[in-house]
């Protein structure tokens, strides 16, 4: 897609892209966290029927696209969608639709409630201009269904397990079921020696398997929060995200870290350079230090 | 201190049986036990183990002990939940 044509760039801003076929356009719709009501779906179907070719395409980012819309129909189609509360998505160097898994609201494995975070991030950042495209994802636990580490910023539910000796029956099962073999059993010193189960902080993926599966409830949730990941991208030059902070316990700190990450990218990112590639150019440790420092500063309120 | 051994009277091997059939078979075998019996359930390590343990816990049965095998785990289970897992 060429961005040199100002008219096309302007269309991109509102979520419309030119197709291969002359005079046909794609309408990319926004669905925060992949959520749409049945009424909205019905309206999308009507619009696709009336202005497209009666079909939709589901994108990899939980969005719906209506293809084969003629240029003169873009505006009436947009209005018909807007009436039902269906907004246009984003293309180009901007913050894209926020992706989220169902999270703890309905998923048994969920550690965090993902949807309110996705909606908050949408309200704060959707469609804002960035050096390159910018993707955010929220995922409820280490199963990582929405692939937090393939996004420029990923938020993932995380727990830090704590072992309570009084409840442990020494069944040994946690050593076997920990998905990354982070749990080990240690014999105590001396003859009467007490045993201990330990989870290795470095290799633990904060998944909550131990705290939900221990048959005696001896592994409990010590701390619970968000793992914040930065700099992930798939696409032409893939890069897995790096951990900015392992367990963030408050919403306030979560949003401060995200805000500081976005500011950092805006300040240092070159045009068309993805956040992760910027991080590699400057150095992860430097970037992490800058973001964490900035996030700790009290924010000056705008007036 | 080393871990205790228990006397088991029955055994079921659900290695190679896919989810959720492995859990269903294990639960049927556990449900057929008498109160003082223990059964050994042999299950593949990894995701199968996690699924089977979750459904044994959810059904209210009690896992007493376990032994790692090669790419599998033997778990010893009783039908009655004596120790009482917090619900
Ligand atoms: S990431 Fe976790 S909480 Fe979210 S859908 Fe997957 S398993 Fe459920
Ligand atoms: S699974 Fe629970 S009861 Fe069994 S050894 Fe581990 S902590 Fe102890
Ligand atoms: S949280 Fe997950 S990775 Fe960490 S010790 Fe528990 S089971 Fe293992």
Coordinates of C-alpha atoms and ligand atoms in Angstrom, one line a residue:
Chain A
X1 CA 0.0 0.0 0.0
X2 CA 1.4 3.4 -1.0
X3 CA 1.2 6.1 1.6
X4 CA 2.5 8.8 -0.8
X5 CA -1.0 9.6 -2.0
X6 CA -2.4 12.0 0.6
X7 CA -5.9 10.9 0.0
X8 CA -5.1 7.2 0.6
X9 CA -3.1 8.1 3.8
X10 CA -6.2 10.0 5.0
X11 CA -8.4 7.0 4.3
X12 CA -5.9 4.8 6.2
X13 CA -6.3 7.0 9.2
X14 CA -9.9 6.1 9.4
X15 CA -9.5 2.4 8.8
X16 CA -10.0 2.1 5.0
X17 CA -7.6 0.6 2.6
X18 CA -7.5 0.4 -1.2
X19 CA -7.8 -3.1 -2.5
X20 CA -5.9 -4.8 -5.4
X21 CA -9.0 -4.3 -7.6
X22 CA -9.3 -0.7 -8.7
X23 CA -11.9 1.3 -6.9
X24 CA -12.6 -1.3 -4.3
X25 CA -11.8 -0.6 -0.6
X26 CA -11.5 -2.6 2.6
X27 CA -13.3 -1.2 5.7
X28 CA -11.5 -2.3 8.8
X29 CA -13.7 -2.2 11.9
X30 CA -12.8 -1.9 15.5
X31 CA -13.7 -4.6 18.0
X32 CA -11.9 -3.9 21.3
X33 CA -10.9 -7.2 22.8
X34 CA -12.8 -8.9 19.9
X35 CA -16.1 -8.0 21.4
X36 CA -19.2 -7.1 19.4
X37 CA -22.9 -7.2 20.3
X38 CA -25.3 -9.3 18.3
X39 CA -26.9 -6.0 17.2
X40 CA -23.6 -4.8 15.9
X41 CA -23.0 -8.1 14.1
X42 CA -26.4 -7.8 12.5
X43 CA -25.6 -4.3 11.3
X44 CA -22.2 -5.4 10.0
X45 CA -23.9 -8.2 8.1
X46 CA -26.4 -5.7 6.6
X47 CA -23.6 -3.3 5.5
X48 CA -21.6 -6.1 4.0
X49 CA -24.7 -7.2 2.1
X50 CA -25.6 -3.8 0.9
X51 CA -22.2 -2.2 0.2
X52 CA -19.8 -5.1 -0.1
X53 CA -20.3 -8.6 -1.5
X54 CA -22.1 -10.1 1.4
X55 CA -19.1 -11.4 3.3
X56 CA -16.6 -10.4 5.9
X57 CA -13.0 -11.2 6.6
X58 CA -11.9 -11.9 10.2
X59 CA -8.5 -10.5 10.9
X60 CA -5.8 -12.0 13.1
X61 CA -6.3 -9.1 15.5
X62 CA -9.9 -9.9 16.4
X63 CA -11.2 -7.4 13.9
X64 CA -13.9 -7.6 11.2
X65 CA -13.2 -6.3 7.7
X66 CA -15.7 -5.7 5.0
X67 CA -14.2 -6.0 1.6
X68 CA -15.3 -4.9 -1.9
X69 CA -16.8 -1.6 -0.9
X70 CA -16.8 1.1 -3.7
X71 CA -15.3 4.5 -2.9
X72 CA -18.7 6.3 -3.2
X73 CA -20.2 3.8 -0.7
X74 CA -17.5 4.2 2.0
X75 CA -19.2 7.1 3.7
X76 CA -22.8 5.8 3.8
X77 CA -21.4 2.4 5.0
X78 CA -19.4 4.1 7.7
X79 CA -22.5 6.1 8.9
X80 CA -24.7 2.9 8.9
X81 CA -22.0 1.2 11.1
X82 CA -21.5 4.1 13.4
X83 CA -25.3 4.2 14.1
X84 CA -24.9 0.8 15.6
X85 CA -21.9 1.8 17.5
X86 CA -19.4 0.0 15.2
X87 CA -16.4 2.2 14.8
X88 CA -13.7 2.1 12.2
X89 CA -10.3 0.5 13.0
X90 CA -6.9 1.9 12.3
X91 CA -4.2 1.4 9.6
X92 CA -0.8 3.0 9.1
X93 CA 1.6 4.3 11.8
X94 CA -0.9 4.4 14.6
X95 CA -2.1 2.5 17.7
X96 CA -4.2 -0.3 16.4
X97 CA -7.2 -2.1 17.9
X98 CA -6.5 -3.4 21.3
X99 CA -6.6 -7.2 21.4
X100 CA -7.6 -9.1 24.5
X101 CA -8.5 -12.7 25.5
X102 CA -11.7 -13.3 27.6
X103 CA -9.6 -13.3 30.9
X104 CA -10.9 -14.1 34.3
X105 CA -14.4 -12.9 33.6
X106 CA -15.2 -16.2 31.8
X107 CA -12.0 -18.2 31.5
X108 CA -11.2 -20.7 34.4
X109 CA -7.5 -20.0 33.9
X110 CA -7.7 -16.3 33.9
X111 CA -5.6 -14.4 36.5
X112 CA -6.6 -10.9 35.5
X113 CA -9.8 -9.2 34.2
X114 CA -8.5 -8.3 30.7
X115 CA -11.5 -6.5 29.1
X116 CA -11.5 -3.4 31.3
X117 CA -7.8 -2.9 30.7
X118 CA -8.3 -3.3 26.9
X119 CA -11.1 -0.7 27.1
X120 CA -9.0 1.7 29.1
X121 CA -6.0 1.3 26.7
X122 CA -8.4 1.9 23.8
X123 CA -9.7 5.1 25.4
X124 CA -6.2 6.4 26.1
X125 CA -4.3 5.4 22.9
X126 CA -6.4 4.1 20.0
X127 CA -5.5 5.7 16.7
X128 CA -2.8 7.9 18.1
X129 CA 0.1 8.6 15.8
X130 CA 3.3 6.7 16.4
X131 CA 6.6 6.3 14.6
X132 CA 5.3 3.0 13.1
X133 CA 2.3 0.7 13.7
X134 CA 1.8 0.0 17.3
X135 CA 0.0 -3.0 18.8
X136 CA -1.2 -3.7 22.3
X137 CA -2.5 -6.9 23.7
X138 CA -3.9 -8.1 27.0
X139 CA -3.9 -11.7 27.9
X140 CA -5.2 -13.3 31.1
X141 CA -2.5 -15.7 32.0
X142 CA 0.7 -17.4 30.8
X143 CA -1.3 -19.5 28.4
X144 CA -0.9 -16.3 26.4
X145 CA -3.8 -16.8 24.1
X146 CA -3.6 -13.3 22.7
X147 CA 0.2 -13.5 22.3
X148 CA 1.3 -10.6 24.5
X149 CA 4.9 -11.2 23.5
X150 CA 4.2 -10.6 19.8
X151 CA 2.9 -7.1 20.5
X152 CA 4.7 -3.8 20.9
X153 CA 3.2 -3.7 24.4
X154 CA 1.8 -6.8 26.0
X155 CA 0.1 -7.2 29.4
X156 CA -0.1 -10.7 30.8
X157 CA -1.8 -11.9 34.0
X158 CA 0.8 -13.3 36.4
X159 CA 1.1 -14.8 39.8
X160 CA 4.1 -15.4 42.1
X161 CA 3.6 -18.6 43.9
X162 CA 4.2 -19.1 47.6
X163 CA 4.7 -22.4 49.4
X164 CA 3.0 -22.9 52.7
X165 CA 4.7 -25.8 54.6
X166 CA 1.9 -26.4 57.0
X167 CA -0.5 -27.5 54.3
X168 CA 1.9 -29.6 52.2
X169 CA 1.5 -33.3 52.3
X170 CA 4.7 -33.9 50.4
X171 CA 2.9 -35.7 47.6
X172 CA 5.6 -34.5 45.1
X173 CA 3.1 -33.8 42.4
X174 CA 4.1 -30.1 41.9
X175 CA 7.6 -31.1 40.8
X176 CA 6.0 -33.1 38.0
X177 CA 3.2 -30.7 36.9
X178 CA 5.1 -27.4 36.8
X179 CA 5.3 -26.8 33.1
X180 CA 8.8 -25.5 33.2
X181 CA 10.2 -27.7 35.9
X182 CA 10.8 -24.7 38.2
X183 CA 9.8 -26.5 41.3
X184 CA 12.2 -28.6 43.3
X185 CA 12.1 -30.5 46.6
X186 CA 14.9 -29.9 49.1
X187 CA 15.6 -32.1 52.1
X188 CA 16.3 -30.1 55.3
X189 CA 19.5 -30.3 57.2
X190 CA 19.9 -32.7 60.2
X191 CA 18.2 -35.9 61.0
X192 CA 14.7 -34.8 61.9
X193 CA 15.1 -32.5 58.8
X194 CA 12.2 -30.7 57.3
X195 CA 11.7 -30.8 53.6
X196 CA 11.0 -27.7 51.5
X197 CA 9.5 -27.1 48.0
X198 CA 10.9 -24.2 46.2
X199 CA 10.1 -22.5 42.9
X200 CA 13.0 -21.0 41.0
X201 CA 12.3 -17.4 40.5
X202 CA 14.3 -17.2 37.2
X203 CA 12.6 -20.0 35.4
X204 CA 9.1 -19.6 36.9
X205 CA 6.7 -18.4 34.2
X206 CA 4.2 -17.1 36.9
X207 CA 1.5 -19.4 35.4
X208 CA -0.6 -20.3 38.5
X209 CA -0.6 -24.0 37.6
X210 CA 0.9 -24.9 41.0
X211 CA -1.5 -22.6 43.0
X212 CA -4.5 -24.0 41.3
X213 CA -3.5 -27.7 41.2
X214 CA -1.8 -28.5 44.5
X215 CA -4.1 -31.1 46.0
X216 CA -3.6 -29.7 49.5
X217 CA -3.6 -26.0 48.7
X218 CA 0.0 -25.6 49.8
X219 CA 1.0 -23.5 46.8
X220 CA -0.9 -20.3 47.1
X221 CA -0.8 -17.0 45.2
X222 CA 1.9 -14.9 46.9
X223 CA 1.6 -11.9 44.7
X224 CA -0.7 -11.3 41.7
X225 CA -0.5 -8.8 38.9
X226 CA 0.6 -8.0 35.4
X227 CA 3.7 -8.9 33.5
X228 CA 4.5 -6.0 31.2
X229 CA 6.2 -6.9 27.9
X230 CA 7.7 -4.5 25.4
X231 CA 9.0 -4.6 21.9
X232 CA 7.3 -7.7 20.4
X233 CA 6.5 -7.9 16.7
X234 CA 5.9 -10.5 14.1
X235 CA 5.8 -9.4 10.5
X236 CA 8.9 -9.0 8.4
X237 CA 11.5 -8.9 11.1
X238 CA 10.0 -10.8 14.0
X239 CA 11.2 -10.1 17.6
X240 CA 9.7 -11.5 20.8
X241 CA 8.9 -9.0 23.5
X242 CA 11.2 -8.4 26.4
X243 CA 10.0 -8.3 30.0
X244 CA 9.8 -4.8 31.3
X245 CA 8.6 -5.8 34.7
X246 CA 7.7 -9.3 36.0
X247 CA 4.9 -8.5 38.5
X248 CA 3.2 -5.1 38.5
X249 CA 0.6 -5.1 41.3
X250 CA -1.3 -1.9 40.8
X251 CA -3.3 -0.5 37.9
X252 CA -1.7 2.8 38.5
X253 CA 1.8 1.5 38.0
X254 CA 0.6 -0.6 35.0
X255 CA -0.7 2.5 33.2
X256 CA 2.3 4.6 34.2
X257 CA 4.7 2.0 32.7
X258 CA 2.7 1.9 29.5
X259 CA 2.5 5.6 29.2
X260 CA 6.3 5.9 29.8
X261 CA 7.0 3.2 27.2
X262 CA 4.9 5.0 24.6
X263 CA 6.6 8.3 25.4
X264 CA 10.0 6.6 25.1
X265 CA 9.1 5.2 21.7
X266 CA 7.8 8.5 20.5
X267 CA 11.0 10.3 21.6
X268 CA 13.6 7.8 20.2
X269 CA 11.8 5.8 17.5
X270 CA 12.8 6.5 13.9
X271 CA 10.1 6.8 11.3
X272 CA 8.8 3.3 10.4
X273 CA 11.0 1.7 13.0
X274 CA 9.1 -0.7 15.3
X275 CA 9.4 -0.3 19.0
X276 CA 11.3 -3.6 19.4
X277 CA 13.9 -2.7 16.7
X278 CA 14.4 0.6 18.4
X279 CA 15.0 -1.2 21.7
X280 CA 17.6 -3.4 19.9
X281 CA 19.3 -0.4 18.4
X282 CA 19.6 1.5 21.7
X283 CA 19.9 -1.4 24.1
X284 CA 17.3 -3.1 26.2
X285 CA 18.8 -2.2 29.6
X286 CA 19.0 1.5 28.8
X287 CA 15.5 1.6 27.6
X288 CA 14.1 -0.3 30.6
X289 CA 15.9 2.0 32.9
X290 CA 14.6 5.1 31.2
X291 CA 11.0 3.7 31.1
X292 CA 11.0 2.6 34.7
X293 CA 12.5 5.9 35.8
X294 CA 10.0 7.9 33.9
X295 CA 7.1 5.9 35.2
X296 CA 8.1 6.6 38.7
X297 CA 8.0 10.4 38.2
X298 CA 4.9 12.1 39.4
X299 CA 2.9 13.0 36.3
X300 CA 2.3 16.7 35.7
X301 CA -1.4 17.1 35.0
X302 CA -2.2 18.9 31.7
X303 CA -4.4 21.9 32.0
Chain B
X1 CA 13.3 -37.0 55.4
X2 CA 12.2 -39.0 52.5
X3 CA 8.7 -39.3 51.1
X4 CA 6.3 -42.0 52.3
X5 CA 5.3 -45.0 50.4
X6 CA 1.7 -46.2 50.2
X7 CA 0.2 -49.6 49.4
X8 CA -2.0 -49.4 46.3
X9 CA -4.4 -52.1 45.4
X10 CA -5.4 -51.0 41.9
X11 CA -3.8 -49.4 38.9
X12 CA -5.0 -47.8 35.7
X13 CA -2.7 -46.7 32.8
X14 CA -4.1 -43.9 30.7
X15 CA -0.8 -43.1 28.9
X16 CA -1.4 -42.4 25.2
X17 CA -5.2 -41.8 25.9
X18 CA -6.1 -38.3 24.8
X19 CA -7.9 -35.6 26.8
X20 CA -10.6 -35.7 28.1
X21 CA -10.9 -39.5 27.8
X22 CA -7.9 -40.1 30.1
X23 CA -9.5 -38.0 32.9
X24 CA -12.9 -39.7 32.4
X25 CA -11.4 -43.2 32.6
X26 CA -9.3 -42.2 35.6
X27 CA -12.3 -40.8 37.4
X28 CA -14.5 -43.9 36.7
X29 CA -11.8 -46.1 38.2
X30 CA -11.4 -43.9 41.3
X31 CA -15.2 -43.8 41.8
X32 CA -15.3 -47.6 41.8
X33 CA -12.9 -47.8 44.8
X34 CA -13.9 -48.6 48.3
X35 CA -13.1 -46.1 51.1
X36 CA -9.9 -47.7 52.2
X37 CA -8.4 -48.5 48.8
X38 CA -5.8 -46.5 46.8
X39 CA -5.4 -46.6 43.1
X40 CA -2.4 -45.7 41.0
X41 CA -3.1 -43.6 37.9
X42 CA -0.4 -43.5 35.3
X43 CA -0.7 -40.5 33.1
X44 CA 1.5 -38.8 30.5
X45 CA 3.6 -35.9 31.8
X46 CA 2.8 -32.4 30.5
X47 CA -0.6 -31.1 29.5
X48 CA -2.3 -34.5 30.1
X49 CA -1.1 -34.5 33.7
X50 CA -2.4 -31.0 34.3
X51 CA -5.8 -31.9 32.9
X52 CA -6.1 -35.2 34.7
X53 CA -5.0 -33.7 38.1
X54 CA -7.5 -30.8 37.6
X55 CA -10.4 -33.1 37.0
X56 CA -9.5 -35.4 39.9
X57 CA -9.3 -32.3 42.2
X58 CA -12.6 -30.9 40.9
X59 CA -14.3 -34.3 41.4
X60 CA -13.3 -34.1 45.1
X61 CA -11.0 -37.1 45.1
X62 CA -7.8 -37.0 47.0
X63 CA -4.3 -37.3 45.5
X64 CA -2.1 -38.8 48.2
X65 CA 1.3 -39.0 46.6
X66 CA 3.0 -39.3 43.2
X67 CA 6.1 -40.7 41.5
X68 CA 7.7 -39.5 38.4
X69 CA 8.3 -42.0 35.6
X70 CA 9.9 -41.6 32.2
X71 CA 7.7 -38.9 30.5
X72 CA 4.8 -39.9 32.8
X73 CA 3.7 -39.7 36.4
X74 CA 2.1 -42.2 38.7
X75 CA -0.4 -40.6 41.0
X76 CA -1.9 -42.3 44.0
X77 CA -5.5 -41.4 44.6
X78 CA -8.2 -42.2 47.2
X79 CA -11.9 -41.9 46.6
X80 CA -12.6 -40.1 49.8
X81 CA -11.2 -36.7 50.5
X82 CA -9.9 -37.2 54.0
X83 CA -7.2 -34.6 54.2
X84 CA -9.7 -32.1 52.7
X85 CA -8.5 -29.8 50.0
X86 CA -9.7 -26.3 50.5
X87 CA -12.5 -25.6 48.1
Ligands
LIG1 S1 -4.7 -16.4 28.1 FE1 -5.3 -17.5 29.9 S2 -7.1 -16.3 30.7 FE2 -6.8 -15.8 28.5 S3 -8.1 -17.1 27.3 FE3 -6.1 -18.0 27.4 S4 -6.2 -19.5 29.1 FE4 -7.9 -18.0 29.4
LIG2 S1 1.7 -30.6 45.1 FE1 1.2 -29.4 47.0 S2 1.0 -31.0 48.6 FE2 2.1 -31.9 46.9 S3 4.3 -31.7 47.3 FE3 3.7 -30.0 46.0 S4 3.1 -28.4 47.5 FE4 3.2 -30.3 48.6
LIG3 S1 3.8 -20.5 38.8 FE1 3.9 -22.0 37.1 S2 6.0 -21.9 36.5 FE2 5.9 -20.9 38.5 S3 6.4 -22.6 39.9 FE3 4.2 -22.5 39.7 S4 3.7 -24.0 38.2 FE4 5.9 -23.6 38.0

